[in-house]
């Protein structure tokens, strides 16, 4: 919902409003494309790093918790600050997207029997696709009321809710990593 939905759909607005291209040779569309490509590369690099960290620590949940915290901070930085701070926020958000996607798939594989694994991973990705599809219309419906910084702050709150859910699952049900 956040990274592939809201953020991807509003990236051009972010470039236009917050990064304000001053070089006439590089327009908003060019910079948006470059930023989208950079996000993809960071996300691709973060996925195996998150997996490696979870293997090294022996805890997918701990790494997912950190990834969501980093994502929340990234969205706050993206919503406020100078262009360089915005770029740091965008980078943190990209790393979160790759890490969470890799970890969610791994956790699903860990928790579901082999006979049901294909169905469970398919459902996970279907729900992810639904979030990606719902993100843009929700973001654009909220933009007139909240503005881009408000929409991104709301996304930071969604990452924080995910973080709280993981912590609650860990603490309330004494859930250990598989």
GROMACS .gro file of N, CA and C in nm, residues 48-114:
model
  201
   48UNK      N    1   1.799  -0.906  -0.021
   48UNK     CA    2   1.889  -1.010   0.029
   48UNK      C    3   1.964  -0.969   0.156
   49UNK      N    4   1.988  -0.839   0.173
   49UNK     CA    5   2.052  -0.795   0.297
   49UNK      C    6   1.963  -0.819   0.417
   50UNK      N    7   1.833  -0.794   0.402
   50UNK     CA    8   1.739  -0.821   0.512
   50UNK      C    9   1.733  -0.970   0.542
   51UNK      N   10   1.731  -1.050   0.437
   51UNK     CA   11   1.733  -1.195   0.457
   51UNK      C   12   1.859  -1.242   0.527
   52UNK      N   13   1.972  -1.189   0.485
   52UNK     CA   14   2.100  -1.224   0.547
   52UNK      C   15   2.102  -1.182   0.693
   53UNK      N   16   2.054  -1.061   0.721
   53UNK     CA   17   2.050  -1.013   0.860
   53UNK      C   18   1.959  -1.101   0.945
   54UNK      N   19   1.845  -1.144   0.889
   54UNK     CA   20   1.755  -1.229   0.967
   54UNK      C   21   1.816  -1.366   0.993
   55UNK      N   22   1.891  -1.417   0.896
   55UNK     CA   23   1.961  -1.545   0.917
   55UNK      C   24   2.070  -1.530   1.022
   56UNK      N   25   2.145  -1.422   1.015
   56UNK     CA   26   2.256  -1.398   1.107
   56UNK      C   27   2.205  -1.378   1.250
   57UNK      N   28   2.095  -1.300   1.263
   57UNK     CA   29   2.039  -1.275   1.396
   57UNK      C   30   1.952  -1.389   1.445
   58UNK      N   31   1.908  -1.474   1.352
   58UNK     CA   32   1.818  -1.582   1.389
   58UNK      C   33   1.677  -1.533   1.418
   59UNK      N   34   1.640  -1.419   1.359
   59UNK     CA   35   1.509  -1.362   1.387
   59UNK      C   36   1.460  -1.280   1.269
   60UNK      N   37   1.365  -1.334   1.196
   60UNK     CA   38   1.304  -1.257   1.088
   60UNK      C   39   1.221  -1.142   1.147
   61UNK      N   40   1.157  -1.168   1.261
   61UNK     CA   41   1.072  -1.067   1.323
   61UNK      C   42   1.152  -0.945   1.367
   62UNK      N   43   1.268  -0.966   1.422
   62UNK     CA   44   1.350  -0.854   1.468
   62UNK      C   45   1.391  -0.766   1.349
   63UNK      N   46   1.430  -0.828   1.240
   63UNK     CA   47   1.469  -0.751   1.122
   63UNK      C   48   1.348  -0.681   1.061
   64UNK      N   49   1.233  -0.747   1.060
   64UNK     CA   50   1.111  -0.683   1.010
   64UNK      C   51   1.073  -0.564   1.097
   65UNK      N   52   1.092  -0.576   1.226
   65UNK     CA   53   1.064  -0.465   1.318
   65UNK      C   54   1.152  -0.346   1.284
   66UNK      N   55   1.280  -0.371   1.266
   66UNK     CA   56   1.372  -0.263   1.231
   66UNK      C   57   1.337  -0.205   1.094
   67UNK      N   58   1.301  -0.290   0.999
   67UNK     CA   59   1.267  -0.241   0.865
   67UNK      C   60   1.146  -0.148   0.870
   68UNK      N   61   1.045  -0.185   0.947
   68UNK     CA   62   0.928  -0.099   0.959
   68UNK      C   63   0.961   0.032   1.030
   69UNK      N   64   1.047   0.026   1.130
   69UNK     CA   65   1.088   0.148   1.199
   69UNK      C   66   1.164   0.239   1.102
   70UNK      N   67   1.252   0.180   1.024
   70UNK     CA   68   1.327   0.258   0.924
   70UNK      C   69   1.230   0.317   0.821
   71UNK      N   70   1.129   0.240   0.780
   71UNK     CA   71   1.030   0.290   0.686
   71UNK      C   72   0.952   0.407   0.741
   72UNK      N   73   0.914   0.400   0.868
   72UNK     CA   74   0.841   0.511   0.931
   72UNK      C   75   0.928   0.636   0.935
   73UNK      N   76   1.053   0.621   0.974
   73UNK     CA   77   1.145   0.735   0.976
   73UNK      C   78   1.164   0.789   0.835
   74UNK      N   79   1.178   0.699   0.739
   74UNK     CA   80   1.195   0.742   0.600
   74UNK      C   81   1.078   0.824   0.549
   75UNK      N   82   0.957   0.782   0.581
   75UNK     CA   83   0.839   0.858   0.535
   75UNK      C   84   0.830   0.994   0.603
   76UNK      N   85   0.868   1.000   0.730
   76UNK     CA   86   0.868   1.130   0.799
   76UNK      C   87   0.971   1.222   0.735
   77UNK      N   88   1.090   1.170   0.708
   77UNK     CA   89   1.194   1.252   0.645
   77UNK      C   90   1.151   1.296   0.505
   78UNK      N   91   1.083   1.208   0.433
   78UNK     CA   92   1.037   1.242   0.299
   78UNK      C   93   0.930   1.350   0.304
   79UNK      N   94   0.851   1.349   0.409
   79UNK     CA   95   0.741   1.446   0.418
   79UNK      C   96   0.788   1.585   0.459
   80UNK      N   97   0.904   1.593   0.520
   80UNK     CA   98   0.950   1.722   0.570
   80UNK      C   99   1.101   1.732   0.548
   81UNK      N  100   1.146   1.850   0.524
   81UNK     CA  101   1.290   1.868   0.516
   81UNK      C  102   1.339   1.916   0.381
   82UNK      N  103   1.468   1.938   0.378
   82UNK     CA  104   1.535   1.988   0.258
   82UNK      C  105   1.540   1.877   0.153
   83UNK      N  106   1.575   1.911   0.030
   83UNK     CA  107   1.585   1.808  -0.074
   83UNK      C  108   1.678   1.692  -0.036
   84UNK      N  109   1.790   1.721   0.029
   84UNK     CA  110   1.881   1.612   0.067
   84UNK      C  111   1.817   1.523   0.174
   85UNK      N  112   1.742   1.580   0.266
   85UNK     CA  113   1.672   1.500   0.367
   85UNK      C  114   1.563   1.416   0.301
   86UNK      N  115   1.494   1.474   0.205
   86UNK     CA  116   1.392   1.400   0.131
   86UNK      C  117   1.454   1.280   0.061
   87UNK      N  118   1.570   1.298   0.000
   87UNK     CA  119   1.637   1.187  -0.069
   87UNK      C  120   1.679   1.077   0.028
   88UNK      N  121   1.722   1.115   0.147
   88UNK     CA  122   1.753   1.014   0.250
   88UNK      C  123   1.626   0.937   0.286
   89UNK      N  124   1.516   1.009   0.304
   89UNK     CA  125   1.390   0.945   0.336
   89UNK      C  126   1.344   0.849   0.227
   90UNK      N  127   1.358   0.892   0.102
   90UNK     CA  128   1.321   0.806  -0.011
   90UNK      C  129   1.406   0.680  -0.011
   91UNK      N  130   1.534   0.694   0.017
   91UNK     CA  131   1.625   0.579   0.021
   91UNK      C  132   1.587   0.482   0.133
   92UNK      N  133   1.555   0.535   0.249
   92UNK     CA  134   1.514   0.449   0.361
   92UNK      C  135   1.385   0.375   0.329
   93UNK      N  136   1.291   0.446   0.266
   93UNK     CA  137   1.166   0.382   0.227
   93UNK      C  138   1.186   0.271   0.125
   94UNK      N  139   1.278   0.292   0.031
   94UNK     CA  140   1.307   0.189  -0.068
   94UNK      C  141   1.367   0.066  -0.003
   95UNK      N  142   1.458   0.087   0.091
   95UNK     CA  143   1.518  -0.026   0.163
   95UNK      C  144   1.412  -0.102   0.242
   96UNK      N  145   1.321  -0.030   0.302
   96UNK     CA  146   1.213  -0.094   0.377
   96UNK      C  147   1.127  -0.180   0.286
   97UNK      N  148   1.090  -0.128   0.170
   97UNK     CA  149   1.006  -0.203   0.078
   97UNK      C  150   1.068  -0.336   0.039
   98UNK      N  151   1.195  -0.335   0.002
   98UNK     CA  152   1.262  -0.459  -0.036
   98UNK      C  153   1.277  -0.555   0.080
   99UNK      N  154   1.314  -0.503   0.195
   99UNK     CA  155   1.333  -0.588   0.312
   99UNK      C  156   1.205  -0.654   0.359
  100UNK      N  157   1.098  -0.576   0.366
  100UNK     CA  158   0.970  -0.630   0.414
  100UNK      C  159   0.915  -0.734   0.317
  101UNK      N  160   0.927  -0.707   0.188
  101UNK     CA  161   0.876  -0.804   0.091
  101UNK      C  162   0.949  -0.938   0.103
  102UNK      N  163   1.080  -0.934   0.116
  102UNK     CA  164   1.157  -1.056   0.129
  102UNK      C  165   1.124  -1.129   0.260
  103UNK      N  166   1.116  -1.054   0.368
  103UNK     CA  167   1.090  -1.115   0.499
  103UNK      C  168   0.948  -1.170   0.510
  104UNK      N  169   0.851  -1.099   0.454
  104UNK     CA  170   0.712  -1.148   0.460
  104UNK      C  171   0.699  -1.280   0.386
  105UNK      N  172   0.764  -1.292   0.272
  105UNK     CA  173   0.759  -1.418   0.198
  105UNK      C  174   0.828  -1.528   0.277
  106UNK      N  175   0.942  -1.498   0.336
  106UNK     CA  176   1.015  -1.599   0.415
  106UNK      C  177   0.935  -1.642   0.537
  107UNK      N  178   0.876  -1.547   0.607
  107UNK     CA  179   0.797  -1.581   0.726
  107UNK      C  180   0.676  -1.666   0.687
  108UNK      N  181   0.613  -1.631   0.576
  108UNK     CA  182   0.499  -1.711   0.530
  108UNK      C  183   0.544  -1.854   0.503
  109UNK      N  184   0.657  -1.869   0.438
  109UNK     CA  185   0.710  -2.003   0.414
  109UNK      C  186   0.743  -2.077   0.542
  110UNK      N  187   0.790  -2.004   0.642
  110UNK     CA  188   0.824  -2.065   0.771
  110UNK      C  189   0.700  -2.113   0.846
  111UNK      N  190   0.592  -2.038   0.838
  111UNK     CA  191   0.476  -2.062   0.923
  111UNK      C  192   0.372  -2.157   0.862
  112UNK      N  193   0.379  -2.178   0.732
  112UNK     CA  194   0.276  -2.255   0.664
  112UNK      C  195   0.334  -2.389   0.620
  113UNK      N  196   0.253  -2.493   0.633
  113UNK     CA  197   0.300  -2.625   0.592
  113UNK      C  198   0.334  -2.626   0.443
  114UNK      N  199   0.419  -2.717   0.406
  114UNK     CA  200   0.463  -2.723   0.267
  114UNK      C  201   0.346  -2.742   0.171
   0.00000   0.00000   0.00000
